[in-house]
Amino acid sequence: MSLSFNVKQGQRVDLWLKETKPATQPLFSIRIENEVVFKITTAPGYYHYFTWTAWQDGTACLDWLSEHSEISLCYTWHPDSLSETGVSFVATQDNALRLLSDHDIATGYLQDPLRPSLHFSPHTGWMNDPNGLHRKGEEWHLFYQYHPHSTQWGPMHWNHAVSKDLYHWRHYPVFLQPEQNLAALGATGGAFSGSAFIDAQGQTRFWYTERLPAYDLYRGYREIQKMAVPLKSYDKPASVATVLTELPPGVDCDFRDPKVWYEEADATFYMILGASVNGDPAMLLFHSADSEQWEFHHVLYVAPAYFRENGGRCVECPDFFCLDGVWVLIIGIVGYTEPVTGRHNLLFAQNGDFRDGYFTPSAQPLQMLDFGTDFYALQTWGEEEARTGFAWLYNWATQKNIDSTYCGEMSLPRRFHLNGQQQLCMTPVLPPESLAVSQSRLADNELWSSAEGSKACTIAFTPTTAFCLTLSGDSSQEIVLEYDGNSLTLREKGQDDGRYYAPISHVKDVTLSFDAGIVEVFANEGSVCGTRRYYSCNTLTQIQLAGAQAIITHYRAAYAHQ
């Protein structure tokens, strides 16, 4: 199988290939002007990374022996044009190589009924936690946990995408790979979660956890902290250094997901890490004068005992930031299951004060950030007046029910503020106007219907009393958001049991986003939020609201509107 395209000096081809049976010819080769300049004659029986750089202009011909090998991911890119065009993917469907245009990608995405129109998703493979989120100049950089070889979780990489508006994304090369090829060791692990920091000179650095080769997902592994400095082109690290390996007293194997910032008042770098201390989920604080030599400061926060008593193993993906002079600590507690409802993968916020390296929680109780369980591993970036974040939109339990080339999505981008009651509020960064197709008013009890259906829309309304919003799909599926005067509940008729709810004394505003089965609810200026991923209903054919009037805005797909 062959593919030819023009290349310029410095252009790269990256691919992950494995040998499926021995061959007498190269498994993969590249020719320029009929001269072989790169070839893979043998490869392991597991996916292995290969890369080639063109050192002359010309026409490159890629030859692939598909009968004897498999390619999980392949793309080409040039450092000079990466910031404008991103990578160009090479598809390998039907054992043929094909260079994909933006139109090809959009067409393929539109053919996947569960591919969302507005929420970020990887081109192929598995995606989970957002990592290294930051804004540099006019662009947002989103890194994320990634497994390129499967739509299931596996050895962790960091993939990378870039956007000016948080909706139109360009894909970049895979940024981080596991320290070793874990498939060769029959192990799991790799480049786990972490965060970005930009210093006063504009240099970006990333801190992240490397889980060393592990043979048990739940115990006995070793996690260390690393710092990566990217190349100017942001495609790969220029350097990676190990900065922290020693576990503080009482800490077992969970020791991960660093968040780093600099405190001017203290002239100190601080790093928080999720962990477990003597069995209690906790957050650790480290400090440094230069961001490279780190010392343990103290245990910043210990979760209440009921988390441990209900399966909570450790804190992971912590975040910590200041809003309006109030410090907000974000924790996810892996393993915790809420005893009454059975909900898991819940995120919580705790307000307080941070001075001289110590956090003093306020009298405000822990706040559940999302009542729907599909909003996890939140990561935020920004100043106090404009803090933005994403979370991973998945709960490990609900498997995708159709074949697809990818698995995993991000939430809508959200902005953060504190309300008058000091609750952390999350409101959606709505899509740009260029993506809006139409807008209409829905009267109380009026039925909106469409034979063509709507794959992506927002529904905004201001109820005065109880209400019931019913979203219907083309196969009689019904998703219902209902307020009875005491609780706001999100459910799918016949599929779940009403466990996804928030006790609430009144509802003054609601915005609901629907996108190919993803439902995100924002109520009372975002102080109450609920997120669910439904795989049974990817297009709405009817919308009915009893108890209020609404504005419905329909959107086209961001990837089909470059």
XYZ file of N, CA, C and O in Angstrom, residues 130-259:
520
model
N -7.767 16.026 31.342
C -7.063 17.193 30.782
C -5.781 17.448 31.566
O -5.747 17.299 32.794
N -4.741 17.812 30.869
C -3.425 18.067 31.480
C -2.830 19.338 30.892
O -3.111 19.695 29.748
N -1.951 19.986 31.639
C -1.152 21.084 31.101
C -1.938 22.182 30.432
O -1.418 22.880 29.552
N -3.189 22.382 30.825
C -4.014 23.426 30.212
C -3.391 24.792 30.482
O -3.056 25.132 31.617
N -3.237 25.596 29.427
C -2.772 26.964 29.625
C -3.049 27.796 28.380
O -3.293 27.271 27.299
N -3.015 29.092 28.574
C -3.172 30.044 27.482
C -1.842 30.746 27.282
O -1.256 31.278 28.229
N -1.372 30.745 26.047
C -0.111 31.405 25.711
C -0.381 32.319 24.530
O -0.744 31.854 23.452
N -0.226 33.616 24.743
C -0.605 34.564 23.700
C -2.103 34.515 23.484
O -2.886 34.620 24.421
N -2.507 34.289 22.248
C -3.929 34.254 21.906
C -4.463 32.831 21.801
O -5.602 32.632 21.368
N -3.677 31.852 22.190
C -4.077 30.469 21.966
C -4.135 29.666 23.263
O -3.320 29.856 24.170
N -5.099 28.752 23.275
C -5.231 27.791 24.359
C -4.541 26.489 23.967
O -4.709 26.007 22.844
N -3.794 25.947 24.910
C -3.147 24.648 24.718
C -3.774 23.654 25.689
O -3.737 23.851 26.907
N -4.354 22.611 25.123
C -4.960 21.539 25.908
C -4.151 20.271 25.689
O -4.074 19.765 24.558
N -3.529 19.782 26.744
C -2.892 18.472 26.717
C -3.837 17.504 27.423
O -4.670 17.914 28.233
N -3.693 16.230 27.133
C -4.629 15.283 27.740
C -4.045 13.875 27.755
O -3.195 13.512 26.941
N -4.511 13.102 28.738
C -4.124 11.697 28.841
C -4.604 10.949 27.599
O -5.757 11.092 27.189
N -3.727 10.116 27.053
C -4.009 9.565 25.728
C -3.389 8.178 25.603
O -2.271 7.943 26.057
N -4.157 7.281 24.996
C -3.627 5.971 24.599
C -3.875 5.827 23.105
O -5.021 5.665 22.679
N -2.828 5.886 22.277
C -3.026 5.938 20.824
C -3.371 4.603 20.179
O -3.799 4.586 19.030
N -3.192 3.495 20.905
C -3.283 2.183 20.257
C -4.620 1.490 20.448
O -4.808 0.371 19.953
N -5.547 2.118 21.167
C -6.803 1.449 21.480
C -7.823 2.490 21.904
O -7.469 3.611 22.282
N -9.094 2.111 21.885
C -10.139 2.956 22.455
C -10.395 2.586 23.911
O -11.387 3.012 24.500
N -9.510 1.784 24.491
C -9.536 1.474 25.911
C -8.303 2.076 26.576
O -7.285 2.314 25.941
N -8.393 2.282 27.889
C -7.268 2.826 28.652
C -6.053 1.927 28.506
O -6.161 0.692 28.466
N -4.876 2.536 28.442
C -3.631 1.782 28.339
C -2.468 2.662 28.740
O -2.656 3.727 29.337
N -1.233 2.262 28.418
C -0.066 3.075 28.784
C -0.259 4.534 28.377
O -0.570 4.843 27.229
N -0.041 5.423 29.339
C -0.441 6.809 29.172
C 0.614 7.659 28.457
O 1.797 7.637 28.778
N 0.115 8.428 27.462
C 0.849 9.447 26.738
C 0.179 10.792 27.046
O -0.901 10.833 27.626
N 0.815 11.874 26.622
C 0.138 13.179 26.578
C -0.049 13.554 25.118
O 0.925 13.664 24.366
N -1.298 13.762 24.722
C -1.556 14.336 23.409
C -1.855 15.829 23.580
O -1.981 16.315 24.701
N -2.036 16.535 22.457
C -1.985 17.996 22.512
C -2.858 18.570 21.402
O -2.827 18.102 20.264
N -3.648 19.594 21.730
C -4.443 20.317 20.741
C -4.442 21.799 21.094
O -4.252 22.177 22.252
N -4.677 22.643 20.078
C -4.535 24.096 20.231
C -5.764 24.788 19.635
O -6.275 24.370 18.587
N -6.233 25.849 20.304
C -7.420 26.558 19.841
C -7.337 28.024 20.217
O -6.759 28.388 21.240
N -7.957 28.864 19.394
C -8.083 30.288 19.727
C -9.386 30.585 20.468
O -9.480 31.570 21.189
N -10.407 29.730 20.272
C -11.727 30.036 20.830
C -12.304 28.918 21.696
O -13.465 28.978 22.078
N -11.522 27.871 21.989
C -11.932 26.737 22.814
C -12.922 25.816 22.118
O -13.444 24.885 22.744
N -13.147 26.031 20.823
C -14.058 25.164 20.063
C -13.439 24.633 18.771
O -13.689 23.488 18.396
N -12.696 25.438 18.063
C -12.023 24.979 16.843
C -10.599 24.579 17.213
O -9.796 25.444 17.588
N -10.289 23.306 17.093
C -9.020 22.770 17.588
C -8.138 22.269 16.453
O -8.622 21.669 15.491
N -6.833 22.506 16.601
C -5.826 21.910 15.725
C -5.056 20.873 16.530
O -4.627 21.146 17.657
N -4.887 19.706 15.942
C -4.171 18.638 16.632
C -2.670 18.790 16.424
O -2.202 19.049 15.317
N -1.925 18.614 17.503
C -0.467 18.675 17.505
C 0.101 17.255 17.652
O -0.631 16.313 17.947
N 1.419 17.108 17.496
C 2.021 15.794 17.724
C 1.857 15.334 19.178
O 1.704 16.161 20.093
N 1.898 14.030 19.386
C 1.915 13.479 20.741
C 3.113 14.086 21.478
O 4.245 14.048 20.986
N 2.862 14.651 22.662
C 3.894 15.422 23.355
C 4.767 14.559 24.271
O 5.990 14.692 24.291
N 4.150 13.712 25.060
C 4.893 12.855 25.989
C 4.538 11.402 25.749
O 3.383 11.071 25.454
N 5.532 10.539 25.901
C 5.323 9.099 25.852
C 5.829 8.486 27.152
O 6.597 9.116 27.881
N 5.422 7.249 27.472
C 5.970 6.598 28.660
C 7.490 6.528 28.595
O 8.085 6.472 27.517
N 8.097 6.540 29.773
C 9.553 6.486 29.859
C 10.111 5.264 29.129
O 11.168 5.323 28.507
N 9.393 4.142 29.196
C 9.758 2.935 28.464
C 8.533 2.434 27.713
O 7.403 2.757 28.072
N 8.760 1.620 26.694
C 7.627 1.009 26.001
C 7.062 -0.072 26.919
O 7.633 -1.157 27.064
N 5.940 0.248 27.547
C 5.405 -0.622 28.589
C 4.858 -1.930 28.047
O 4.781 -2.925 28.776
N 4.480 -1.936 26.763
C 4.014 -3.187 26.168
C 5.118 -4.243 26.179
O 4.852 -5.432 26.336
N 6.353 -3.805 26.023
C 7.477 -4.741 26.044
C 7.653 -5.379 27.412
O 8.216 -6.477 27.531
N 7.175 -4.688 28.443
C 7.332 -5.173 29.806
C 6.069 -5.830 30.336
O 6.046 -6.316 31.475
N 5.004 -5.807 29.540
C 3.731 -6.332 30.006
C 3.186 -5.545 31.183
O 2.530 -6.085 32.071
N 3.453 -4.235 31.174
C 3.125 -3.391 32.322
C 2.229 -2.236 31.904
O 2.055 -1.943 30.718
N 1.670 -1.557 32.902
C 0.936 -0.315 32.680
C 1.741 0.835 33.293
O 2.776 0.630 33.912
N 1.217 2.044 33.154
C 1.887 3.218 33.701
C 2.015 4.291 32.646
O 1.169 4.441 31.767
N 3.108 5.067 32.707
C 3.368 6.081 31.700
C 3.267 7.486 32.243
O 3.388 7.739 33.449
N 3.046 8.429 31.324
C 3.002 9.854 31.654
C 1.607 10.192 32.170
O 0.675 10.421 31.401
N 1.460 10.221 33.489
C 0.172 10.517 34.102
C -0.050 12.038 34.138
O 0.653 12.794 33.493
N -0.998 12.476 34.942
C -1.481 13.855 34.847
C -0.510 14.872 35.445
O 0.333 14.540 36.279
N -0.684 16.123 35.018
C 0.144 17.217 35.505
C -0.364 18.548 34.990
O -1.430 18.633 34.377
N 0.422 19.586 35.212
C -0.039 20.942 34.929
C 1.065 21.773 34.304
O 2.230 21.371 34.264
N 0.685 22.957 33.824
C 1.616 23.880 33.173
C 1.855 25.096 34.058
O 1.015 25.471 34.881
N 3.006 25.721 33.837
C 3.349 26.974 34.515
C 4.164 27.809 33.546
O 5.048 27.292 32.859
N 3.873 29.115 33.466
C 4.634 30.036 32.609
C 5.328 31.046 33.514
O 4.678 31.745 34.300
N 6.646 31.122 33.409
C 7.390 32.007 34.300
C 7.417 33.441 33.771
O 6.862 33.747 32.701
N 8.082 34.320 34.495
C 8.098 35.743 34.156
C 8.788 36.012 32.833
O 8.550 37.046 32.193
N 9.624 35.092 32.385
C 10.311 35.237 31.093
C 9.513 34.615 29.949
O 9.973 34.610 28.807
N 8.330 34.076 30.241
C 7.490 33.490 29.209
C 7.804 32.046 28.899
O 7.235 31.476 27.966
N 8.671 31.407 29.679
C 9.017 30.006 29.455
C 7.963 29.094 30.094
O 7.641 29.230 31.273
N 7.429 28.199 29.296
C 6.465 27.222 29.805
C 7.204 26.005 30.326
O 8.168 25.539 29.718
N 6.741 25.519 31.454
C 7.229 24.256 31.981
C 6.042 23.399 32.400
O 4.983 23.926 32.765
N 6.221 22.092 32.325
C 5.178 21.159 32.731
C 5.717 20.279 33.849
O 6.855 19.802 33.786
N 4.899 20.073 34.855
C 5.199 19.074 35.876
C 4.168 17.967 35.753
O 2.968 18.236 35.606
N 4.611 16.733 35.808
C 3.690 15.612 35.646
C 4.216 14.400 36.406
O 5.383 14.345 36.823
N 3.343 13.445 36.580
C 3.692 12.192 37.247
C 4.041 11.131 36.210
O 3.302 10.954 35.237
N 5.142 10.464 36.430
C 5.463 9.269 35.652
C 5.189 8.073 36.556
O 5.803 7.926 37.624
N 4.224 7.246 36.143
C 4.055 5.981 36.859
C 5.016 4.981 36.230
O 4.894 4.642 35.049
N 5.962 4.529 37.018
C 6.952 3.579 36.534
C 6.262 2.247 36.254
O 5.135 2.007 36.704
N 6.897 1.352 35.468
C 6.226 0.110 35.069
C 5.515 -0.565 36.243
O 6.124 -0.850 37.279
N 4.224 -0.770 36.072
C 3.386 -1.273 37.160
C 2.655 -2.539 36.723
O 2.246 -2.670 35.571
N 2.479 -3.436 37.668
C 1.834 -4.715 37.372
C 0.560 -4.910 38.185
O -0.051 -5.965 38.136
N 0.168 -3.881 38.905
C -1.094 -3.880 39.633
C -1.624 -2.453 39.576
O -0.914 -1.501 39.903
N -2.879 -2.293 39.166
C -3.449 -0.957 39.014
C -3.798 -0.306 40.343
O -4.065 0.896 40.396
N -3.816 -1.075 41.427
C -4.368 -0.555 42.670
C -3.376 -0.515 43.834
O -3.669 0.052 44.870
N -2.203 -1.105 43.668
C -1.270 -1.098 44.791
C 0.139 -1.393 44.296
O 0.338 -1.953 43.207
N 1.106 -0.993 45.112
C 2.480 -1.402 44.897
C 3.229 -0.705 43.786
O 4.396 -1.003 43.543
N 2.619 0.245 43.102
C 3.321 0.927 42.014
C 4.161 2.070 42.570
O 4.036 2.462 43.731
N 5.012 2.614 41.714
C 5.855 3.744 42.112
C 5.557 4.914 41.195
O 5.573 4.779 39.961
N 5.291 6.074 41.781
C 5.003 7.287 41.023
C 6.017 8.353 41.402
O 6.261 8.601 42.588
N 6.619 8.966 40.385
C 7.606 10.026 40.594
C 7.177 11.261 39.814
O 6.360 11.171 38.882
N 7.750 12.405 40.169
C 7.356 13.667 39.531
C 8.475 14.147 38.607
O 9.654 14.116 38.975
N 8.068 14.611 37.431
C 9.021 15.083 36.434
C 8.665 16.489 35.971
O 7.506 16.927 36.098
N 9.671 17.163 35.413
C 9.465 18.480 34.819
C 9.914 18.432 33.368
O 11.017 17.950 33.062
N 9.051 18.885 32.459
C 9.372 18.913 31.032
C 9.377 20.351 30.540
O 8.472 21.129 30.856
N 10.390 20.704 29.766
C 10.484 22.007 29.118
C 10.275 21.791 27.622
O 11.008 21.008 27.014
N 9.281 22.426 27.009
C 8.993 22.142 25.607
C 9.966 22.835 24.662
O 10.562 23.865 24.990
N 10.106 22.249 23.474
C 10.784 22.948 22.391
C 9.992 24.194 22.013
O 8.800 24.305 22.315
N 10.642 25.115 21.334
C 9.969 26.349 20.930
C 8.734 26.057 20.083
O 7.726 26.765 20.159
N 8.805 24.991 19.276
C 7.682 24.635 18.412
C 6.568 23.899 19.157
O 5.517 23.616 18.579
N 6.785 23.566 20.435
C 5.772 22.937 21.292
C 5.390 21.532 20.839
O 4.354 21.012 21.241
N 6.202 20.895 20.014
C 5.840 19.568 19.543
C 6.342 18.472 20.464
O 5.739 17.403 20.561
N 7.484 18.692 21.107
C 8.105 17.697 21.970
C 8.832 18.428 23.100
O 9.118 19.621 22.999
N 9.197 17.723 24.167
C 10.023 18.362 25.198
C 11.457 18.565 24.707
O 12.023 17.703 24.031
N 12.040 19.702 25.075
C 13.472 19.898 24.860
C 14.263 19.170 25.933
O 15.389 18.718 25.698
N 13.659 19.051 27.125
C 14.313 18.334 28.219
C 13.258 17.817 29.179
O 12.177 18.393 29.313
N 13.585 16.712 29.829
C 12.740 16.136 30.878
C 13.647 15.784 32.044
O 14.674 15.125 31.856
N 13.294 16.226 33.244
C 14.108 15.954 34.428
C 13.219 15.409 35.537
O 12.081 15.861 35.718
N 13.733 14.454 36.276
C 13.049 13.965 37.468
C 13.314 14.935 38.609
O 14.463 15.275 38.891
N 12.246 15.398 39.277
C 12.413 16.432 40.303
C 11.965 15.977 41.685
O 12.292 16.642 42.672
N 11.234 14.869 41.784
C 10.732 14.467 43.094
C 10.452 12.970 43.088
O 9.682 12.478 42.256
N 11.075 12.262 44.018
C 10.907 10.804 44.082
C 10.539 10.304 45.473
O 9.947 9.238 45.600
N 10.890 11.041 46.524
C 10.738 10.537 47.889
C 9.321 10.730 48.410
O 8.746 11.819 48.301
N 8.780 9.679 49.003
C 7.437 9.730 49.562
C 7.484 10.246 50.996
O 8.294 9.768 51.799
N 6.623 11.186 51.343
C 6.567 11.649 52.737
C 6.069 10.539 53.667
O 5.471 9.549 53.215
N 6.256 10.687 54.955
C 5.779 9.675 55.912
C 4.273 9.454 55.787
O 3.497 10.399 55.632
N 3.877 8.198 55.845
C 2.466 7.843 55.804
C 1.880 7.713 54.418
O 0.724 7.314 54.255
N 2.686 8.055 53.384
C 2.202 7.986 52.007
C 2.596 6.635 51.415
O 3.758 6.224 51.518
N 1.629 5.965 50.802
C 1.899 4.662 50.197
C 2.262 4.865 48.734
O 3.155 5.627 48.420
N 1.538 4.234 47.808
C 1.947 4.313 46.404
C 1.284 5.453 45.637
O 1.770 5.846 44.579
N 0.176 5.995 46.140
C -0.524 7.068 45.428
C 0.142 8.404 45.740
O 0.128 8.883 46.879
N 0.691 9.027 44.681
C 1.551 10.199 44.875
C 1.643 10.883 43.520
O 2.602 10.709 42.794
N 0.583 11.664 43.129
C 0.523 12.045 41.723
C -0.225 13.354 41.451
O -0.863 13.920 42.300
N -0.099 13.750 40.179
C -0.868 14.833 39.561
C -0.485 16.216 40.105
O -1.305 16.922 40.703
N 0.779 16.642 39.889
C 1.248 17.904 40.461
C 0.594 19.128 39.832
O 0.373 19.188 38.633
N 0.293 20.097 40.682
C -0.112 21.442 40.265
C 0.893 22.407 40.884
O 1.099 22.413 42.104
